[in-house]
Coordinates of C-alpha atoms in Angstrom, one line a residue:
Chain H
M440 CA 112.2 76.9 103.8
P441 CA 111.8 80.6 102.9
V442 CA 108.5 82.3 103.9
A443 CA 106.2 82.7 101.0
L444 CA 106.0 86.3 99.7
I445 CA 102.9 85.5 97.6
E446 CA 100.5 82.6 97.9
V447 CA 97.8 81.9 95.4
N448 CA 95.5 79.0 95.9
G449 CA 93.0 77.9 93.2
V450 CA 92.2 81.4 92.1
S451 CA 90.0 82.1 89.2
K452 CA 88.7 85.4 87.8
R453 CA 86.3 85.7 85.0
F454 CA 85.2 88.9 83.1
G455 CA 82.0 88.0 81.2
T456 CA 82.9 85.1 79.0
V457 CA 86.6 85.5 79.4
E458 CA 88.5 83.6 82.1
A459 CA 91.4 86.0 82.8
V460 CA 92.8 83.8 85.5
S461 CA 92.0 80.1 85.7
N462 CA 92.4 77.9 88.8
L463 CA 95.8 79.4 89.5
S464 CA 97.9 78.0 92.4
V465 CA 101.4 79.2 93.0
E466 CA 103.8 80.1 95.8
L467 CA 106.5 82.7 95.4
S468 CA 109.4 83.5 97.7
P469 CA 110.9 86.9 98.3
G470 CA 113.2 88.1 95.6
S471 CA 112.9 89.3 92.0
I472 CA 109.9 87.7 90.4
G473 CA 109.1 87.7 86.7
L474 CA 105.4 87.5 85.9
V475 CA 105.6 86.7 82.2
G476 CA 103.2 85.9 79.5
P477 CA 101.8 87.3 76.3
N478 CA 99.3 90.2 76.3
G479 CA 96.0 89.0 77.7
S480 CA 97.5 86.2 79.6
G481 CA 96.1 87.5 82.9
K482 CA 99.2 89.2 84.4
T483 CA 97.5 92.6 85.2
T484 CA 94.4 90.8 86.5
L485 CA 96.6 88.8 88.8
I486 CA 98.4 91.9 90.1
R487 CA 95.0 93.6 90.7
L488 CA 93.8 90.5 92.5
L489 CA 97.0 90.6 94.7
L490 CA 96.4 94.3 95.4
G491 CA 92.8 93.6 96.4
L492 CA 91.4 95.8 93.7
L493 CA 89.5 92.8 92.3
S494 CA 87.9 89.9 94.1
P495 CA 88.5 86.4 92.8
D496 CA 85.6 84.3 91.8
S497 CA 87.1 81.4 93.7
G498 CA 90.3 80.6 95.6
N499 CA 92.3 82.8 98.0
L500 CA 95.5 84.8 98.0
S501 CA 98.1 86.0 100.4
V502 CA 100.6 88.8 100.0
L503 CA 103.2 89.3 102.7
G504 CA 101.0 87.3 105.0
C505 CA 97.9 89.5 104.4
D506 CA 94.7 88.4 102.6
P507 CA 94.0 91.1 100.0
Q508 CA 90.3 90.4 100.2
R509 CA 90.0 90.6 104.0
D510 CA 92.7 93.2 104.6
P511 CA 93.3 95.1 101.4
L512 CA 94.7 98.1 103.2
G513 CA 97.1 95.9 105.0
V514 CA 98.4 94.7 101.7
R515 CA 98.4 98.1 100.0
G516 CA 100.3 99.6 102.9
Q517 CA 103.2 97.3 102.3
V518 CA 103.4 97.3 98.5
G519 CA 104.2 99.7 95.7
Y520 CA 102.4 99.6 92.3
M521 CA 103.6 100.9 89.0
P522 CA 100.7 100.5 86.5
E523 CA 101.2 99.7 82.9
H524 CA 99.0 102.6 81.6
D525 CA 99.7 106.3 81.9
C526 CA 98.3 107.5 85.2
L527 CA 100.1 110.6 86.0
S528 CA 98.6 114.0 86.7
P529 CA 99.9 116.2 84.0
D530 CA 99.4 119.4 85.9
L531 CA 101.8 118.5 88.7
S532 CA 105.6 118.7 88.7
G533 CA 107.5 115.4 89.1
I534 CA 108.5 116.2 92.7
G535 CA 104.9 117.4 93.5
F536 CA 103.4 114.2 92.2
V537 CA 105.8 111.8 93.8
A538 CA 105.6 113.6 97.2
H539 CA 101.8 113.6 97.0
M540 CA 101.8 109.8 96.4
G541 CA 104.1 109.4 99.3
R542 CA 101.7 111.3 101.5
V543 CA 98.8 109.2 100.2
S544 CA 100.9 106.1 101.1
G545 CA 101.1 107.3 104.7
L546 CA 104.3 109.3 104.9
P547 CA 104.3 112.5 106.8
K548 CA 104.6 115.6 104.6
E549 CA 108.2 116.4 105.3
V550 CA 109.3 112.8 104.9
A551 CA 107.3 112.4 101.7
I552 CA 109.0 115.5 100.2
S553 CA 112.5 114.3 101.3
R554 CA 111.9 110.8 99.9
A555 CA 110.5 112.2 96.6
H556 CA 113.8 114.0 96.1
D557 CA 115.7 110.8 96.8
V558 CA 113.8 108.5 94.5
L559 CA 113.7 111.1 91.7
E560 CA 117.4 111.3 91.9
F561 CA 117.6 107.5 91.9
V562 CA 115.5 107.3 88.7
G563 CA 117.6 110.0 87.0
L564 CA 115.1 112.8 87.1
A565 CA 116.9 115.1 89.6
E566 CA 117.3 117.8 87.0
E567 CA 113.8 117.7 85.7
R568 CA 111.9 117.2 89.0
Y569 CA 110.4 120.7 89.0
R570 CA 109.0 120.5 85.4
K571 CA 105.4 119.7 84.8
I572 CA 104.7 116.1 84.0
R573 CA 102.9 117.1 80.8
E574 CA 106.3 118.2 79.5
Y575 CA 107.9 114.8 80.2
S576 CA 108.8 112.2 77.6
V577 CA 107.5 108.7 77.7
G578 CA 110.7 107.5 79.3
M579 CA 110.6 110.2 82.0
R580 CA 107.0 109.3 82.7
Q581 CA 107.9 105.7 83.2
R582 CA 110.6 106.8 85.6
V583 CA 108.1 109.0 87.6
K584 CA 105.8 106.0 87.7
L585 CA 108.6 103.9 89.2
A586 CA 109.5 106.7 91.6
Q587 CA 106.0 107.0 93.0
A588 CA 105.9 103.2 93.4
I589 CA 108.9 103.1 95.6
V590 CA 108.7 106.5 97.4
H591 CA 107.3 104.9 100.6
D592 CA 110.1 102.2 100.5
P593 CA 107.7 99.2 100.3
P594 CA 109.1 95.7 100.8
L595 CA 107.2 94.5 97.7
C596 CA 106.7 96.4 94.5
F597 CA 104.4 95.4 91.6
L598 CA 105.8 96.7 88.3
D599 CA 103.4 96.3 85.4
E600 CA 105.2 96.5 82.0
P601 CA 107.8 99.0 83.2
T602 CA 109.6 99.0 79.8
A603 CA 106.4 99.5 77.7
G604 CA 106.9 102.2 75.1
L605 CA 110.6 102.7 75.8
D606 CA 113.2 102.9 73.1
P607 CA 116.1 100.4 73.5
S608 CA 118.4 102.7 75.5
G609 CA 115.5 103.7 77.7
R610 CA 114.5 100.1 78.2
E611 CA 118.1 99.2 79.2
E612 CA 118.2 102.1 81.7
M613 CA 114.9 101.0 83.2
L614 CA 116.1 97.4 83.6
E615 CA 119.3 98.8 85.2
L616 CA 117.1 100.6 87.7
L617 CA 115.2 97.4 88.4
R618 CA 118.5 95.6 88.9
A619 CA 119.5 98.2 91.5
L620 CA 116.2 97.7 93.2
G621 CA 116.7 94.0 93.2
R622 CA 119.9 94.4 95.0
L623 CA 118.2 96.0 98.0
P624 CA 118.0 93.6 100.9
N625 CA 114.6 92.7 102.2
H626 CA 113.0 94.2 99.1
S627 CA 111.2 92.2 96.4
F628 CA 109.5 93.1 93.2
V629 CA 107.1 91.4 90.8
L630 CA 108.0 92.4 87.2
S631 CA 105.1 91.8 84.9
T632 CA 106.1 91.8 81.3
H633 CA 105.2 90.3 77.9
L634 CA 108.8 91.1 76.8
L635 CA 110.2 87.8 78.1
H636 CA 113.8 88.8 77.6
D637 CA 113.3 91.7 80.0
A638 CA 113.0 89.1 82.8
D639 CA 116.1 87.3 81.7
G640 CA 119.0 88.0 84.0
L641 CA 116.8 90.2 86.2
C642 CA 114.5 87.8 87.9
D643 CA 115.4 84.9 90.2
Q644 CA 111.9 83.4 90.1
V645 CA 109.3 83.3 87.4
L646 CA 105.6 82.7 87.0
M647 CA 104.6 82.1 83.4
L648 CA 101.0 82.6 82.4
D649 CA 99.3 81.8 79.2
A650 CA 95.5 82.4 78.8
G651 CA 95.1 82.6 82.5
H652 CA 96.8 79.3 83.2
C653 CA 100.1 78.8 85.0
I654 CA 102.5 77.0 82.6
A655 CA 105.6 77.2 84.8
S656 CA 106.6 78.7 88.1
G657 CA 109.6 78.5 90.4
P658 CA 113.2 79.5 90.6
V659 CA 114.6 80.4 87.2
R660 CA 117.7 78.4 87.6
E661 CA 115.8 75.2 88.5
L662 CA 113.4 75.7 85.6
I663 CA 116.1 76.3 83.1
A664 CA 118.2 73.5 84.4
S665 CA 115.3 71.1 84.0
H666 CA 115.2 71.9 80.4
E667 CA 118.9 72.1 79.5
G668 CA 120.2 69.3 77.4
E669 CA 116.7 68.2 76.4
S670 CA 115.1 68.4 73.0
V671 CA 111.5 69.4 72.5
I672 CA 109.3 67.5 70.0
R673 CA 105.9 68.4 68.9
I674 CA 103.9 66.1 66.7
Q675 CA 100.6 65.7 65.1
G676 CA 99.1 62.2 65.4
D677 CA 98.9 59.4 67.9
T678 CA 101.2 60.4 70.8
D679 CA 101.0 57.0 72.5
R680 CA 102.2 55.1 69.4
F681 CA 105.0 57.7 68.9
L682 CA 106.1 57.3 72.6
A683 CA 106.2 53.6 72.2
S684 CA 108.2 53.8 69.1
L685 CA 110.7 56.2 70.7
L686 CA 111.1 53.7 73.5
Q687 CA 111.8 51.0 71.0
H688 CA 114.6 53.1 69.6
G689 CA 116.2 53.3 73.0
L690 CA 115.1 56.8 73.8
T691 CA 113.4 57.9 77.1
P692 CA 110.7 60.4 76.2
K693 CA 109.0 62.5 78.8
P694 CA 105.5 63.4 77.7
M695 CA 104.4 67.0 78.8
D696 CA 101.1 68.8 78.3
R697 CA 101.6 69.7 74.7
E698 CA 105.0 68.3 73.8
I699 CA 107.4 65.5 74.3
R700 CA 110.8 66.1 75.9
V701 CA 113.7 63.7 75.2
E702 CA 117.4 63.7 75.8
L703 CA 119.1 63.2 72.4
A704 CA 122.7 62.1 72.3
P705 CA 124.6 63.3 69.3
G706 CA 123.6 61.4 66.2
T707 CA 120.3 60.1 67.5
T708 CA 118.1 62.7 65.9
R709 CA 117.5 60.3 63.1
A710 CA 115.8 58.0 65.6
V711 CA 113.1 60.6 66.2
F712 CA 112.1 60.7 62.6
E713 CA 112.3 57.0 62.2
S714 CA 110.0 56.6 65.2
A715 CA 107.6 59.2 63.7
A716 CA 107.5 57.3 60.4
E717 CA 106.9 54.0 62.2
A718 CA 104.1 55.5 64.4
G719 CA 102.6 57.3 61.4
V720 CA 102.8 60.8 63.1
Q721 CA 104.1 64.1 61.7
V722 CA 106.9 65.9 63.5
R723 CA 105.9 69.6 63.7
Y724 CA 108.8 70.8 65.8
L725 CA 112.1 69.5 66.9
G726 CA 114.5 71.7 68.7
R727 CA 116.9 72.1 71.6
S728 CA 115.5 73.7 74.8
V729 CA 117.2 77.0 75.3
A730 CA 118.4 78.4 78.6
T731 CA 116.4 81.6 78.8
I732 CA 113.1 82.5 80.2
E733 CA 111.9 83.3 76.8
G734 CA 113.0 79.9 75.5
L735 CA 111.5 78.2 78.5
F736 CA 108.2 80.0 77.8
L737 CA 108.2 79.0 74.2
A738 CA 109.0 75.4 75.1
R739 CA 106.0 75.4 77.4
V740 CA 103.4 77.3 75.5
E741 CA 101.4 75.7 72.7
L742 CA 102.4 77.4 69.5
P743 CA 99.8 77.7 66.7
V744 CA 100.1 74.8 64.2
P745 CA 100.4 76.0 60.6
E746 CA 97.8 74.9 58.2
D747 CA 98.7 71.8 56.2
P748 CA 99.0 73.0 52.6
T749 CA 97.8 69.6 51.3
Chain M
M1356 CA 125.7 101.9 83.5
S1357 CA 125.6 101.0 87.1
I1358 CA 123.0 102.5 89.4
S1359 CA 123.0 102.4 93.2
A1360 CA 119.9 101.6 95.1
P1361 CA 118.0 104.6 96.4
R1362 CA 119.2 106.0 99.7
Y1363 CA 116.7 107.8 101.8
A1364 CA 117.9 110.9 103.7
A1365 CA 114.8 110.6 105.9
G1366 CA 115.0 107.4 107.8
P1367 CA 112.1 105.0 108.5
S1368 CA 109.0 106.8 109.6
A1369 CA 105.8 105.9 111.3
R1370 CA 102.9 105.9 108.8
T1371 CA 100.1 108.5 109.1
G1372 CA 96.5 107.5 109.7
P1373 CA 93.7 107.4 107.1
A1374 CA 92.6 111.0 108.1
S1375 CA 95.9 112.4 107.1
R1376 CA 95.8 110.5 103.7
I1377 CA 92.3 111.7 103.0
L1378 CA 93.4 115.3 103.9
A1379 CA 96.4 114.9 101.5
I1380 CA 94.1 114.0 98.6
A1381 CA 91.6 116.7 99.6
S1382 CA 94.1 119.4 99.8
R1383 CA 95.7 118.4 96.5
E1384 CA 92.3 118.3 94.9
F1385 CA 91.4 121.7 96.4
F1386 CA 94.4 123.5 95.0
R1387 CA 94.1 121.6 91.7
R1388 CA 90.7 123.2 91.2
A1389 CA 92.1 126.7 91.9
R1390 CA 92.0 127.4 88.2
A1391 CA 91.0 130.5 86.4
A1392 CA 87.3 129.4 85.9
T1393 CA 86.9 128.5 89.6
L1394 CA 88.6 131.6 90.9
L1395 CA 86.8 133.9 88.5
S1396 CA 83.4 132.5 89.3
V1397 CA 84.0 132.6 93.0
A1398 CA 85.3 136.2 92.8
L1399 CA 82.2 137.1 90.7
T1400 CA 79.9 135.6 93.2
F1401 CA 81.6 137.6 96.0
F1402 CA 81.2 140.8 93.9
V1403 CA 77.6 140.1 93.0
V1404 CA 76.4 139.1 96.4
V1405 CA 78.2 141.7 98.4
T1406 CA 77.2 144.5 96.0
S1407 CA 73.6 143.3 95.8
V1408 CA 73.1 142.9 99.5
V1409 CA 74.9 146.2 100.5
V1410 CA 72.9 148.2 97.9
T1411 CA 69.6 146.6 98.9
V1412 CA 70.2 147.2 102.6
I1413 CA 71.3 150.8 102.0
F1414 CA 68.2 151.6 100.0
A1415 CA 66.0 149.8 102.5
S1416 CA 67.5 152.0 105.3
F1417 CA 66.2 155.1 103.5
L1418 CA 62.6 153.8 104.1
R1419 CA 62.9 151.9 107.4
A1420 CA 65.2 150.0 109.6
P1421 CA 66.7 147.1 107.5
T1422 CA 65.7 143.6 108.4
A1423 CA 67.3 140.2 107.8
G1424 CA 64.9 139.7 104.9
D1425 CA 66.6 142.5 103.0
F1426 CA 69.8 140.4 103.0
E1427 CA 67.9 137.6 101.3
S1428 CA 67.2 139.6 98.1
V1429 CA 70.2 138.0 96.4
Y1430 CA 68.4 134.6 96.3
E1431 CA 65.5 136.1 94.4
S1432 CA 67.6 136.8 91.3
P1433 CA 68.5 134.0 88.8
V1434 CA 72.1 135.3 88.9
W1435 CA 73.0 133.6 92.1
P1436 CA 72.0 130.1 91.0
F1437 CA 73.7 130.6 87.7
L1438 CA 76.9 131.6 89.5
M1439 CA 76.6 128.5 91.7
L1440 CA 76.3 126.3 88.6
I1441 CA 79.5 127.8 87.3
V1442 CA 81.3 127.2 90.6
A1443 CA 79.9 123.6 90.8
A1444 CA 81.0 122.9 87.3
S1445 CA 84.5 124.3 87.6
A1446 CA 85.2 122.9 91.1
G1447 CA 83.4 119.6 90.9
A1448 CA 82.9 118.4 87.3
G1449 CA 86.4 117.1 86.9
S1450 CA 87.1 115.9 90.4
L1451 CA 86.3 112.2 89.7
A1452 CA 86.1 112.4 85.9
E1453 CA 89.7 113.6 85.4
D1454 CA 91.1 110.9 87.7
V1455 CA 89.2 108.3 85.8
G1456 CA 90.2 109.9 82.5
D1457 CA 93.9 110.0 83.3
R1458 CA 93.6 106.7 85.3
S1459 CA 95.3 108.1 88.3
I1460 CA 92.5 106.6 90.3
S1461 CA 94.3 103.2 90.0
L1462 CA 97.3 104.7 91.7
Y1463 CA 95.2 106.1 94.6
L1464 CA 93.4 102.8 95.0
S1465 CA 96.6 100.9 95.1
R1466 CA 97.5 102.9 98.2
P1467 CA 96.1 102.2 101.7
I1468 CA 93.0 104.1 100.8
R1469 CA 89.5 102.8 100.6
L1470 CA 87.2 104.0 97.8
V1471 CA 84.9 105.7 100.3
D1472 CA 88.0 107.6 101.7
Y1473 CA 88.9 108.7 98.2
V1474 CA 85.4 109.9 97.3
S1475 CA 85.2 111.6 100.7
A1476 CA 88.5 113.5 100.0
K1477 CA 87.1 114.6 96.7
T1478 CA 83.9 115.7 98.5
I1479 CA 85.8 117.8 101.0
A1480 CA 87.7 119.6 98.2
C1481 CA 84.6 120.2 96.0
G1482 CA 82.5 121.0 99.0
S1483 CA 85.1 123.5 100.3
W1484 CA 84.9 125.5 97.1
L1485 CA 81.2 125.5 97.1
V1486 CA 81.0 126.6 100.8
I1487 CA 83.4 129.4 100.0
A1488 CA 81.1 130.4 97.1
T1489 CA 77.8 130.0 99.0
V1490 CA 78.6 131.1 102.5
G1491 CA 81.7 133.4 102.0
P1492 CA 80.0 136.2 100.1
G1493 CA 77.1 136.3 102.5
L1494 CA 79.4 136.6 105.5
T1495 CA 81.4 139.3 103.7
A1496 CA 78.2 141.2 102.9
V1497 CA 77.2 141.0 106.5
A1498 CA 80.6 142.3 107.6
V1499 CA 80.6 145.2 105.1
T1500 CA 77.0 146.2 106.0
G1501 CA 77.8 146.0 109.7
A1502 CA 81.0 148.1 109.1
L1503 CA 79.0 150.7 107.3
G1504 CA 76.5 150.8 110.2
Y1505 CA 73.3 150.2 108.2
A1506 CA 72.0 147.3 110.3
S1507 CA 71.7 146.5 114.0
A1508 CA 73.7 143.6 115.5
S1509 CA 70.6 141.4 115.9
V1510 CA 69.8 141.8 112.2
L1511 CA 73.3 141.2 111.2
L1512 CA 73.4 138.0 113.3
A1513 CA 70.1 136.8 111.8
A1514 CA 71.4 137.5 108.3
L1515 CA 74.7 135.7 109.1
L1516 CA 72.8 132.6 110.3
G1517 CA 70.6 132.8 107.2
F1518 CA 73.6 132.9 104.8
V1519 CA 75.3 130.0 106.7
A1520 CA 72.1 127.9 106.7
T1521 CA 71.2 128.5 103.1
G1522 CA 74.8 128.3 101.9
F1523 CA 75.5 125.0 103.5
V1524 CA 72.2 123.4 102.3
A1525 CA 73.0 124.6 98.7
A1526 CA 76.6 123.5 99.0
I1527 CA 75.6 120.0 100.0
F1528 CA 73.2 119.7 97.1
F1529 CA 75.6 121.1 94.5
T1530 CA 78.5 119.0 95.8
G1531 CA 76.5 115.8 95.5
L1532 CA 75.3 116.8 92.1
A1533 CA 78.7 117.6 90.8
L1534 CA 80.3 114.4 92.1
A1535 CA 77.4 112.2 90.8
L1536 CA 77.7 113.7 87.3
S1537 CA 81.5 113.6 87.4
S1538 CA 81.4 109.9 88.2
L1539 CA 79.4 109.2 85.0
T1540 CA 82.1 110.2 82.6
N1541 CA 85.9 110.6 82.2
R1542 CA 85.6 114.1 80.6
A1543 CA 85.2 117.1 82.9
L1544 CA 83.6 119.0 80.1
Y1545 CA 80.7 116.5 79.7
S1546 CA 79.9 116.5 83.4
G1547 CA 80.2 120.3 83.5
V1548 CA 77.6 120.6 80.8
A1549 CA 75.5 118.0 82.5
I1550 CA 75.4 120.1 85.7
F1551 CA 73.9 123.0 83.8
G1552 CA 71.6 120.7 81.8
V1553 CA 70.2 118.8 84.8
I1554 CA 69.4 122.0 86.7
L1555 CA 67.9 123.8 83.7
V1556 CA 65.7 120.8 82.9
L1557 CA 64.5 120.6 86.5
Y1558 CA 64.0 124.4 86.7
I1559 CA 62.1 124.8 83.4
G1560 CA 60.5 121.4 83.5
G1561 CA 59.4 121.8 87.2
S1562 CA 57.9 125.2 86.5
V1563 CA 56.0 124.0 83.4
V1564 CA 54.7 120.8 84.9
A1565 CA 53.7 122.6 88.1
G1566 CA 51.9 125.2 86.1
I1567 CA 50.0 122.7 84.1
T1568 CA 49.1 120.1 86.7
G1569 CA 48.9 122.4 89.8
N1570 CA 50.5 119.7 91.8
I1571 CA 51.9 121.1 95.0
Y1572 CA 54.7 118.6 95.2
V1573 CA 56.2 119.2 91.7
P1574 CA 58.1 122.4 92.7
Y1575 CA 60.1 120.2 95.1
A1576 CA 61.8 118.8 92.0
N1577 CA 63.1 122.3 91.2
P1578 CA 66.4 122.8 93.1
I1579 CA 66.4 126.6 92.5
E1580 CA 62.9 126.9 93.9
N1581 CA 64.0 124.8 96.9
I1582 CA 67.0 127.0 97.6
R1583 CA 64.9 130.1 97.4
S1584 CA 62.4 128.6 99.8
V1585 CA 65.2 127.6 102.2
A1586 CA 66.5 131.2 102.0
H1587 CA 63.0 132.5 102.8
G1588 CA 62.9 130.3 105.8
A1589 CA 66.4 131.0 107.0
F1590 CA 66.1 134.8 106.7
G1591 CA 62.5 134.9 108.1
V1592 CA 60.8 136.0 105.0
S1593 CA 57.2 134.7 104.9
G1594 CA 55.4 133.4 101.8
G1595 CA 56.4 133.9 98.2
T1596 CA 57.5 130.4 97.5
A1597 CA 55.7 127.3 96.3
T1598 CA 57.4 125.0 98.8
D1599 CA 57.8 124.6 102.5
P1600 CA 61.3 125.8 103.7
A1601 CA 62.0 122.8 106.0
S1602 CA 60.8 120.3 103.4
S1603 CA 62.9 122.0 100.7
A1604 CA 65.9 121.9 103.0
L1605 CA 65.3 118.2 103.6
T1606 CA 64.9 117.6 99.9
L1607 CA 68.1 119.4 99.0
V1608 CA 70.2 117.7 101.7
G1609 CA 68.6 114.3 101.0
S1610 CA 69.2 114.7 97.3
G1611 CA 72.8 115.7 97.9
V1612 CA 73.4 112.6 100.1
V1613 CA 71.7 110.3 97.6
L1614 CA 73.7 111.7 94.7
W1615 CA 76.9 111.3 96.8
V1616 CA 76.0 107.6 97.4
F1617 CA 75.3 107.3 93.7
A1618 CA 78.8 108.7 92.9
L1619 CA 80.4 106.1 95.3
W1620 CA 78.4 103.3 93.8
R1621 CA 79.3 104.5 90.3
M1622 CA 83.0 104.6 91.2
R1623 CA 82.9 101.0 92.3
R1624 CA 81.4 100.1 88.9
V1625 CA 84.0 102.2 87.0
E1626 CA 86.8 100.3 88.7
V1627 CA 85.5 96.9 87.5
V1628 CA 84.6 98.1 84.0
S1629 CA 88.1 99.6 83.5
E1630 CA 89.4 96.1 83.6

């Protein structure tokens, strides 16, 4: 049983009337972790809770064995953080800024400067490191943000929307950097993104949030495997009658929160519609579950039901 | 494209303590403020104070032996407080505001740094510039006057202590004021203007209200009058001020500390609101 990298137990956080994180409980092991969900799903709030920058209204958290509320400096000393928003000092050079953040992270001056050169070379800014940050493009700024997050070689790095604002080639280069980081032994990262396909092929674990709720978490392979071969049905009407009808047609439906999953052999799709007709319900969606994080998310999240034209 | 993981030429290293991290932020902030406006205002302060003191002492020496009180003349002019306002605005107005504005504060606070450490680092940087501006010129004036041989050693020592005492009290007040107003906005320009606005309102308002009501406590609301009074006390000049020097010093230092605590409280609020 691997030691938990992050433990979250019954955590809720509310801003005014908005519940950003709602009774969240999850345990994540070391590795590459995707924190995915749409904008406003509570990803950034969760990261800030894990960093100890916010206090939960209820519940408790643990990061690398430290409680962010009781020992925030213990947590922050072991993690790197790449915020989503622009946060760079425009009047500093890339090397000056990264070395400065290294010193603030606790590196001696000479070591911080040496590490800053190393990480700027890693992110592909070796040539531009002496230029002022104000002269950097969006892609270069994102790279500097990544560099400052890893300059002190933390065992865990929180990356909040690292591909935001990047063009396709810039995005692919950033993902390649993250893949390289993921190959480092004893290093983990939490990749927060609303671009679900960014997490595909990059993360070995995933935590899916929607409106502050956890809709799925665990190893990506296991989650995807549990959905492969199944079909997803969403209906409007009496679910119990529909389930009974499916059983009568020899199918074995698995009712989920907002949908029904069922394994359909070739040629049995018709049985679903016959069951629906008999139960007097309307089939709103019928499709195969797809083996991607994005597909997994879409299968789990409640999609808006279109207005009935009649 | 295939990228190798970063390799660090410098191997694993022991982490430095909080004092070193605070110093890193403070030194970065200090040099960040070494802009034209700050450097010019400090240079102008040196020029004005040194010239004013040296000329006053030389003229005094024609009539009698100069005293420590002759060195105090610079605080009687409105030029010195005005220069201090410029230094406070250029060195302190942006110290918190700019970090909130460009949101680099979230980077600092994601490091093993407490908010109080962060604000302390900013205080050290802003306070250093103000101490340079409030104490430095006085010490230079004492050195120049001593080198020219216009005052005795005991007078020079008394003047030196006077400049140090008055300078530090003024620096504490202006540092607290600059940080408090800087914590209220994310634009350095706004907090800079506010520094002038607050002092002018207190200066003019305090004088007017004191004149109308005759209340002996109202002048304590006027920081410029308080600094003048502290200078009188520090240089041994009797009378001529509406406030007691010791009480004025206490008022200025107390106000500076309260304003600093306000800045700290305000930064805690900013962090939550920014969510």
